[in-house]
Amino acid sequence: MITRNALIYLSRQEGLKDFATRFRPFKQLTTRFVAGETIDETIHFIREINAEGCSASFDHLNESVTSAAEASKEVAEYLNILAKIDETGIRSNVSIKLSQFGLTLDPELAYKNARRVVDEAHRRGNFVRVDMEDSKVTQVTIDLFKRLREEFSLDDVGIVLQSYLRRTYEDAQQLVKLPARIRICKGAYNEPPEVAFPDKKDVDENYIRVMQLLLSSGIYHGIATHDPKMIEATINFAGRAGIGKEAFEFQMLFGVRRDLQRQLARDGYNMRVYVPYGKHWYPYFMRRLAERPANIWFVMKNLLKG
Ligand SMILES: Cc1cc2nc3c(=O)[nH]c(=O)nc-3n(C[C@H](O)[C@H](O)[C@H](O)COP(=O)(O)OP(=O)(O)OC[C@H]3O[C@@H](n4cnc5c(N)ncnc54)[C@H](O)[C@@H]3O)c2cc1C
């Protein structure tokens, strides 16, 4: 049986990535989780999402930046996204990964690049969410985010924490004091047991503890999950604590549980859909397969159909 770990391992294999991105039938399957290759294709889907009462977070996929010049192109892409959001009037903020701005080359370069995007978002009254990547970069991501927060406001830039990490509850306690807007998710990478809870039960328990801490802080946070148990726990906690629906938002990924996305929006909750696009979809796509290995059958079936 193909395991979650094996799929995450495959998500990092450059050779497979090159093959998969050139293999047309495989590429066609990505439309399940990836909106397209261009900003305009993505805008088409975000309009549909907006029409269903949900907002969006625009994400350009590219985690494998290997030069300062490439990182600079990513900045240009995001400045363009922010301009297009304004031009078209779609309801969307943006999500970025520091690795796409050069984090593994030089953290200072990533900071300067992220700063340019946050500055532009600030100028346009938009918001930048800094995604969280694997645990090797958790600390540096938090450190660079704190520097951004010194310069920009709570409503300009926010961060992501992952409930599978043992350190996350403490990070959340520190960050709400800044204050900071946080997206809590379970976490999508392969992590060793020293840093992450190996059991799903512990990941879920930690998710609920962090969610309660966030909701009690009075700051507008993002509760990112497709797990009905986490959603129910959030709704129940908010109800018990007298926290209004307008005080937080649920977040889900493009192509996952669209029924639930619509339902929550209809029930009056703020619902944001994370919408990725771009040519470098391979690692993102493989992580989505890893979250639900049943998706592999969907891929196999469609590949065999030709
Ligand atoms: C808006 C958003 C932003 C995110 N940002 C980050 C980030 O910055 N860093 C990071 O590490 N991770 C991020 N993630 C991914 C996250 O960490 C999880 O890997 C992912 O959300 C699956 O966890 P879950 O909470 O849905 O619960 P799970 O326990 O994994 O799944 C619960 C149920 O949801 C459904 N489901 C979940 N995933 C899928 C899927 N791929 N296909 C079909 N059904 C599915 C299934 O019904 C499953 O039984 C983000 C997720 C969301 C929704």
Tab-separated table of C-alpha atoms and ligand atoms in Angstrom:
chain	number	residue	atom	x	y	z
A	1	MET	CA	0.000	0.000	0.000
A	2	ILE	CA	1.271	3.464	-0.819
A	3	THR	CA	1.702	5.332	2.449
A	4	ARG	CA	1.532	9.015	3.285
A	5	ASN	CA	5.298	9.062	3.955
A	6	ALA	CA	6.093	7.455	0.602
A	7	LEU	CA	3.986	10.029	-1.247
A	8	ILE	CA	5.605	12.914	0.607
A	9	TYR	CA	9.005	11.378	-0.217
A	10	LEU	CA	8.012	11.221	-3.902
A	11	SER	CA	6.894	14.846	-3.734
A	12	ARG	CA	10.575	15.787	-3.234
A	13	GLN	CA	12.026	13.761	-6.117
A	14	GLU	CA	13.246	16.146	-8.792
A	15	GLY	CA	13.475	13.471	-11.520
A	16	LEU	CA	9.862	12.445	-11.035
A	17	LYS	CA	8.833	16.061	-10.912
A	18	ASP	CA	10.382	16.724	-14.323
A	19	PHE	CA	8.718	13.652	-15.788
A	20	ALA	CA	5.307	14.351	-14.261
A	21	THR	CA	5.212	18.005	-15.281
A	22	ARG	CA	5.899	17.027	-18.912
A	23	PHE	CA	3.551	14.029	-19.005
A	24	ARG	CA	0.308	15.458	-20.360
A	25	PRO	CA	-2.232	12.953	-18.912
A	26	PHE	CA	-0.757	13.447	-15.432
A	27	LYS	CA	-0.803	17.204	-15.856
A	28	GLN	CA	-4.489	17.141	-16.788
A	29	LEU	CA	-5.288	15.456	-13.462
A	30	THR	CA	-3.916	18.374	-11.506
A	31	THR	CA	-7.022	20.397	-12.328
A	32	ARG	CA	-8.618	18.636	-9.352
A	33	PHE	CA	-6.366	20.621	-6.960
A	34	VAL	CA	-4.693	23.341	-9.067
A	35	ALA	CA	-6.682	26.154	-10.703
A	36	GLY	CA	-4.509	26.523	-13.804
A	37	GLU	CA	-1.161	27.800	-14.971
A	38	THR	CA	-1.899	31.516	-15.231
A	39	ILE	CA	-3.317	34.330	-13.108
A	40	ASP	CA	-6.234	34.795	-15.502
A	41	GLU	CA	-7.259	31.113	-15.361
A	42	THR	CA	-7.196	31.354	-11.574
A	43	ILE	CA	-9.306	34.499	-11.533
A	44	HIS	CA	-12.007	32.594	-13.397
A	45	PHE	CA	-12.216	30.043	-10.544
A	46	ILE	CA	-12.013	32.698	-7.828
A	47	ARG	CA	-15.020	34.449	-9.373
A	48	GLU	CA	-16.960	31.174	-9.053
A	49	ILE	CA	-15.779	30.768	-5.457
A	50	ASN	CA	-16.811	34.340	-4.653
A	51	ALA	CA	-20.222	33.726	-6.227
A	52	GLU	CA	-20.709	30.884	-3.746
A	53	GLY	CA	-20.163	33.298	-0.867
A	54	CYS	CA	-16.510	32.372	-0.178
A	55	SER	CA	-13.362	34.484	-0.355
A	56	ALA	CA	-10.027	33.170	-1.644
A	57	SER	CA	-6.304	33.152	-1.075
A	58	PHE	CA	-4.275	33.345	-4.294
A	59	ASP	CA	-1.152	31.176	-4.279
A	60	HIS	CA	1.560	30.922	-6.917
A	61	LEU	CA	3.185	27.491	-6.721
A	62	ASN	CA	6.972	27.420	-6.826
A	63	GLU	CA	8.889	25.912	-3.931
A	64	SER	CA	12.035	25.056	-5.856
A	65	VAL	CA	13.573	28.465	-6.414
A	66	THR	CA	17.348	28.072	-6.850
A	67	SER	CA	18.569	31.582	-7.708
A	68	ALA	CA	18.058	35.185	-6.659
A	69	ALA	CA	16.814	35.956	-10.177
A	70	GLU	CA	14.081	33.319	-9.906
A	71	ALA	CA	13.072	34.599	-6.464
A	72	SER	CA	12.803	38.065	-7.960
A	73	LYS	CA	10.435	36.717	-10.645
A	74	GLU	CA	8.248	35.366	-7.841
A	75	VAL	CA	8.033	38.854	-6.345
A	76	ALA	CA	7.009	40.252	-9.741
A	77	GLU	CA	4.347	37.524	-10.044
A	78	TYR	CA	2.873	38.437	-6.659
A	79	LEU	CA	2.891	42.176	-7.425
A	80	ASN	CA	0.984	41.293	-10.557
A	81	ILE	CA	-1.496	39.120	-8.606
A	82	LEU	CA	-2.171	41.983	-6.176
A	83	ALA	CA	-2.736	44.379	-9.073
A	84	LYS	CA	-5.107	41.891	-10.785
A	85	ILE	CA	-7.091	41.392	-7.575
A	86	ASP	CA	-7.672	45.162	-7.458
A	87	GLU	CA	-8.408	45.436	-11.165
A	88	THR	CA	-10.966	42.613	-11.204
A	89	GLY	CA	-12.511	43.275	-7.797
A	90	ILE	CA	-12.351	39.603	-6.774
A	91	ARG	CA	-12.374	38.914	-3.031
A	92	SER	CA	-8.960	37.402	-2.405
A	93	ASN	CA	-5.814	37.849	-0.376
A	94	VAL	CA	-2.494	36.103	-1.174
A	95	SER	CA	-0.485	33.266	0.375
A	96	ILE	CA	3.282	33.086	-0.024
A	97	LYS	CA	6.023	30.624	0.849
A	98	LEU	CA	9.353	32.070	1.973
A	99	SER	CA	11.162	29.292	0.055
A	100	GLN	CA	9.859	30.785	-3.174
A	101	PHE	CA	11.450	34.092	-2.227
A	102	GLY	CA	14.864	32.471	-1.685
A	103	LEU	CA	14.791	31.275	1.937
A	104	THR	CA	17.145	28.363	1.339
A	105	LEU	CA	19.592	30.600	-0.564
A	106	ASP	CA	19.691	33.435	1.958
A	107	PRO	CA	17.096	34.298	4.637
A	108	GLU	CA	17.855	38.016	4.220
A	109	LEU	CA	16.994	37.810	0.520
A	110	ALA	CA	13.707	36.046	1.388
A	111	TYR	CA	12.933	38.751	3.929
A	112	LYS	CA	13.554	41.584	1.461
A	113	ASN	CA	11.438	39.867	-1.194
A	114	ALA	CA	8.569	39.119	1.194
A	115	ARG	CA	8.776	42.703	2.441
A	116	ARG	CA	8.198	44.032	-1.080
A	117	VAL	CA	5.047	41.946	-1.435
A	118	VAL	CA	3.709	42.863	2.018
A	119	ASP	CA	4.427	46.532	1.308
A	120	GLU	CA	2.425	46.346	-1.916
A	121	ALA	CA	-0.424	44.513	-0.150
A	122	HIS	CA	-0.420	47.204	2.524
A	123	ARG	CA	-0.577	49.910	-0.140
A	124	ARG	CA	-3.535	48.183	-1.747
A	125	GLY	CA	-5.338	47.339	1.509
A	126	ASN	CA	-4.790	43.606	0.990
A	127	PHE	CA	-3.293	40.892	3.213
A	128	VAL	CA	-0.383	38.436	2.894
A	129	ARG	CA	-0.377	35.051	4.606
A	130	VAL	CA	3.041	33.454	5.102
A	131	ASP	CA	2.558	29.689	4.678
A	132	MET	CA	4.502	27.318	6.935
A	133	GLU	CA	6.857	24.786	5.349
A	134	ASP	CA	8.806	21.880	6.876
A	135	SER	CA	10.221	22.002	10.412
A	136	LYS	CA	13.749	22.853	9.234
A	137	VAL	CA	12.451	26.351	8.503
A	138	THR	CA	9.833	26.830	11.241
A	139	GLN	CA	12.025	29.056	13.414
A	140	VAL	CA	13.397	31.196	10.607
A	141	THR	CA	9.893	31.612	9.162
A	142	ILE	CA	8.596	32.824	12.544
A	143	ASP	CA	11.615	35.128	12.977
A	144	LEU	CA	11.179	36.738	9.557
A	145	PHE	CA	7.440	37.036	10.097
A	146	LYS	CA	8.048	38.871	13.394
A	147	ARG	CA	10.279	41.349	11.556
A	148	LEU	CA	7.519	41.930	9.027
A	149	ARG	CA	5.046	42.476	11.849
A	150	GLU	CA	7.311	45.112	13.427
A	151	GLU	CA	6.993	47.148	10.276
A	152	PHE	CA	3.493	46.265	9.090
A	153	SER	CA	0.177	45.951	10.887
A	154	LEU	CA	-1.884	42.995	12.082
A	155	ASP	CA	-4.099	43.379	9.005
A	156	ASP	CA	-1.216	43.397	6.528
A	157	VAL	CA	0.487	40.087	7.230
A	158	GLY	CA	-0.202	36.806	9.058
A	159	ILE	CA	1.414	33.424	9.561
A	160	VAL	CA	0.576	29.691	9.640
A	161	LEU	CA	1.139	27.171	12.462
A	162	GLN	CA	0.850	23.373	12.222
A	163	SER	CA	-0.788	21.355	15.012
A	164	TYR	CA	1.381	18.268	14.340
A	165	LEU	CA	4.431	20.135	15.706
A	166	ARG	CA	5.105	19.726	19.423
A	167	ARG	CA	6.227	23.368	19.666
A	168	THR	CA	3.072	24.865	18.137
A	169	TYR	CA	0.999	25.574	21.254
A	170	GLU	CA	3.833	27.669	22.686
A	171	ASP	CA	4.409	29.403	19.361
A	172	ALA	CA	0.708	30.263	19.256
A	173	GLN	CA	0.843	31.667	22.803
A	174	GLN	CA	3.808	33.891	21.860
A	175	LEU	CA	2.418	35.002	18.526
A	176	VAL	CA	-1.023	36.054	19.761
A	177	LYS	CA	0.790	38.382	22.167
A	178	LEU	CA	2.438	40.243	19.248
A	179	PRO	CA	-0.479	40.273	18.223
A	180	ALA	CA	-0.572	38.170	15.027
A	181	ARG	CA	-3.214	36.673	12.763
A	182	ILE	CA	-2.646	32.931	12.567
A	183	ARG	CA	-3.894	30.182	10.265
A	184	ILE	CA	-3.920	26.894	12.139
A	185	CYS	CA	-3.652	23.712	10.043
A	186	LYS	CA	-2.585	20.135	10.844
A	187	GLY	CA	0.640	20.175	8.768
A	188	ALA	CA	1.494	18.562	5.452
A	189	TYR	CA	5.170	17.488	5.577
A	190	ASN	CA	7.068	14.404	6.763
A	191	GLU	CA	8.410	15.145	10.216
A	192	PRO	CA	10.386	13.045	12.708
A	193	PRO	CA	8.688	12.067	16.010
A	194	GLU	CA	11.053	14.316	17.977
A	195	VAL	CA	9.422	17.377	16.460
A	196	ALA	CA	5.928	16.192	15.457
A	197	PHE	CA	3.260	13.997	17.055
A	198	PRO	CA	3.278	10.676	15.186
A	199	ASP	CA	-0.332	9.872	16.186
A	200	LYS	CA	-3.256	11.537	14.456
A	201	LYS	CA	-5.135	11.584	17.762
A	202	ASP	CA	-2.481	13.866	19.308
A	203	VAL	CA	-2.389	16.085	16.213
A	204	ASP	CA	-6.172	16.505	16.450
A	205	GLU	CA	-6.098	17.178	20.208
A	206	ASN	CA	-3.409	19.794	19.735
A	207	TYR	CA	-5.398	21.331	16.867
A	208	ILE	CA	-8.377	21.795	19.175
A	209	ARG	CA	-6.229	23.276	21.984
A	210	VAL	CA	-4.638	25.768	19.591
A	211	MET	CA	-7.986	26.606	17.943
A	212	GLN	CA	-9.443	27.410	21.385
A	213	LEU	CA	-6.449	29.583	22.257
A	214	LEU	CA	-6.771	31.456	18.963
A	215	LEU	CA	-10.515	32.005	19.147
A	216	SER	CA	-10.224	33.248	22.744
A	217	SER	CA	-7.612	35.857	21.738
A	218	GLY	CA	-10.109	38.204	20.108
A	219	ILE	CA	-7.937	38.352	16.946
A	220	TYR	CA	-9.312	37.336	13.523
A	221	HIS	CA	-7.721	33.931	12.773
A	222	GLY	CA	-8.071	31.229	10.086
A	223	ILE	CA	-9.203	27.726	11.024
A	224	ALA	CA	-7.900	25.650	8.102
A	225	THR	CA	-9.220	22.107	7.891
A	226	HIS	CA	-11.537	19.765	5.989
A	227	ASP	CA	-11.987	17.570	9.035
A	228	PRO	CA	-15.649	17.620	10.137
A	229	LYS	CA	-14.547	16.866	13.723
A	230	MET	CA	-12.303	19.961	13.852
A	231	ILE	CA	-15.053	22.081	12.273
A	232	GLU	CA	-17.640	20.856	14.744
A	233	ALA	CA	-15.253	21.468	17.673
A	234	THR	CA	-14.708	25.034	16.418
A	235	ILE	CA	-18.409	25.764	15.977
A	236	ASN	CA	-19.215	24.311	19.407
A	237	PHE	CA	-16.415	26.168	21.163
A	238	ALA	CA	-17.349	29.478	19.523
A	239	GLY	CA	-20.985	28.913	20.513
A	240	ARG	CA	-20.112	28.145	24.146
A	241	ALA	CA	-17.722	31.100	24.410
A	242	GLY	CA	-20.123	33.547	22.739
A	243	ILE	CA	-17.701	34.156	19.844
A	244	GLY	CA	-19.555	35.424	16.772
A	245	LYS	CA	-19.317	33.937	13.286
A	246	GLU	CA	-17.704	37.158	12.049
A	247	ALA	CA	-14.771	36.788	14.496
A	248	PHE	CA	-12.889	34.074	12.545
A	249	GLU	CA	-12.861	32.265	9.208
A	250	PHE	CA	-12.760	28.655	8.076
A	251	GLN	CA	-10.295	27.864	5.308
A	252	MET	CA	-10.140	24.928	2.865
A	253	LEU	CA	-8.166	23.974	-0.213
A	254	PHE	CA	-9.371	24.340	-3.797
A	255	GLY	CA	-10.905	21.028	-4.912
A	256	VAL	CA	-11.340	19.542	-1.434
A	257	ARG	CA	-14.803	19.216	0.192
A	258	ARG	CA	-16.455	21.847	-1.966
A	259	ASP	CA	-19.811	20.687	-0.559
A	260	LEU	CA	-18.666	21.576	2.951
A	261	GLN	CA	-17.221	24.901	1.773
A	262	ARG	CA	-20.600	25.891	0.314
A	263	GLN	CA	-22.491	24.606	3.344
A	264	LEU	CA	-20.432	26.627	5.835
A	265	ALA	CA	-20.806	29.760	3.692
A	266	ARG	CA	-24.574	29.179	3.513
A	267	ASP	CA	-24.621	28.777	7.311
A	268	GLY	CA	-23.154	32.272	7.612
A	269	TYR	CA	-19.519	31.404	8.392
A	270	ASN	CA	-16.646	33.223	6.735
A	271	MET	CA	-15.127	30.698	4.351
A	272	ARG	CA	-11.846	31.190	2.465
A	273	VAL	CA	-10.609	28.869	-0.265
A	274	TYR	CA	-6.865	28.534	-0.900
A	275	VAL	CA	-6.418	28.600	-4.680
A	276	PRO	CA	-3.001	27.544	-6.041
A	277	TYR	CA	-1.902	27.907	-9.655
A	278	GLY	CA	1.255	27.685	-11.716
A	279	LYS	CA	3.543	25.340	-13.606
A	280	HIS	CA	5.357	24.058	-10.516
A	281	TRP	CA	2.415	22.079	-9.165
A	282	TYR	CA	4.142	18.743	-8.575
A	283	PRO	CA	5.114	18.896	-4.818
A	284	TYR	CA	1.785	20.541	-3.892
A	285	PHE	CA	-0.192	17.938	-5.845
A	286	MET	CA	1.707	15.036	-4.274
A	287	ARG	CA	1.085	16.392	-0.753
A	288	ARG	CA	-2.651	16.461	-1.535
A	289	LEU	CA	-2.491	12.815	-2.626
A	290	ALA	CA	-0.618	11.992	0.591
A	291	GLU	CA	-3.401	13.489	2.708
A	292	ARG	CA	-5.887	11.057	1.274
A	293	PRO	CA	-4.313	8.040	-0.401
A	294	ALA	CA	-7.794	7.193	-1.791
A	295	ASN	CA	-7.036	10.031	-4.214
A	296	ILE	CA	-4.392	7.762	-5.748
A	297	TRP	CA	-7.183	5.563	-7.143
A	298	PHE	CA	-8.751	8.601	-8.698
A	299	VAL	CA	-5.398	9.340	-10.381
A	300	MET	CA	-4.773	5.732	-11.481
A	301	LYS	CA	-8.301	5.336	-12.877
A	302	ASN	CA	-8.004	8.511	-14.914
A	303	LEU	CA	-4.515	7.682	-16.169
A	304	LEU	CA	-5.691	4.245	-17.320
A	305	LYS	CA	-8.707	5.769	-19.054
A	306	GLY	CA	-6.104	7.751	-21.031
B	1	LIG	C1	-6.363	26.775	3.623
B	1	LIG	C2	-5.279	25.776	3.953
B	1	LIG	C3	-3.978	26.207	4.016
B	1	LIG	C4	-2.958	25.302	4.371
B	1	LIG	N1	-1.687	25.773	4.528
B	1	LIG	C5	-0.734	24.930	4.970
B	1	LIG	C6	0.565	25.390	5.308
B	1	LIG	O1	0.886	26.577	5.219
B	1	LIG	N2	1.484	24.473	5.736
B	1	LIG	C7	1.177	23.146	5.873
B	1	LIG	O2	2.030	22.363	6.305
B	1	LIG	N3	-0.053	22.683	5.535
B	1	LIG	C8	-0.998	23.527	5.104
B	1	LIG	N4	-2.253	23.040	4.814
B	1	LIG	C9	-2.492	21.583	4.728
B	1	LIG	C10	-2.851	21.000	6.078
B	1	LIG	O3	-1.726	21.041	6.923
B	1	LIG	C11	-3.327	19.544	5.954
B	1	LIG	O4	-2.332	18.755	5.367
B	1	LIG	C12	-4.605	19.387	5.162
B	1	LIG	O5	-5.490	20.443	5.372
B	1	LIG	C13	-5.324	18.085	5.572
B	1	LIG	O6	-5.688	18.157	6.918
B	1	LIG	P1	-7.200	18.264	7.401
B	1	LIG	O7	-7.252	19.273	8.502
B	1	LIG	O8	-8.082	18.528	6.275
B	1	LIG	O9	-7.510	16.885	8.139
B	1	LIG	P2	-7.277	15.371	7.720
B	1	LIG	O10	-7.410	14.607	8.993
B	1	LIG	O11	-6.051	15.188	6.907
B	1	LIG	O12	-8.513	15.081	6.784
B	1	LIG	C14	-9.847	15.114	7.245
B	1	LIG	C15	-10.795	14.785	6.110
B	1	LIG	O13	-10.737	15.830	5.139
B	1	LIG	C16	-10.790	15.299	3.818
B	1	LIG	N5	-9.516	15.594	3.121
B	1	LIG	C17	-8.378	16.084	3.669
B	1	LIG	N6	-7.431	16.268	2.725
B	1	LIG	C18	-7.955	15.843	1.567
B	1	LIG	C19	-7.481	15.777	0.229
B	1	LIG	N7	-6.259	16.174	-0.113
B	1	LIG	N8	-8.323	15.291	-0.726
B	1	LIG	C20	-9.585	14.908	-0.416
B	1	LIG	N9	-10.089	14.954	0.839
B	1	LIG	C21	-9.308	15.409	1.808
B	1	LIG	C22	-11.030	13.821	3.966
B	1	LIG	O14	-12.408	13.599	3.985
B	1	LIG	C23	-10.425	13.519	5.324
B	1	LIG	O15	-10.968	12.379	5.914
B	1	LIG	C24	-3.286	23.927	4.556
B	1	LIG	C25	-4.605	23.515	4.489
B	1	LIG	C26	-5.608	24.409	4.218
B	1	LIG	C27	-7.020	23.923	4.209
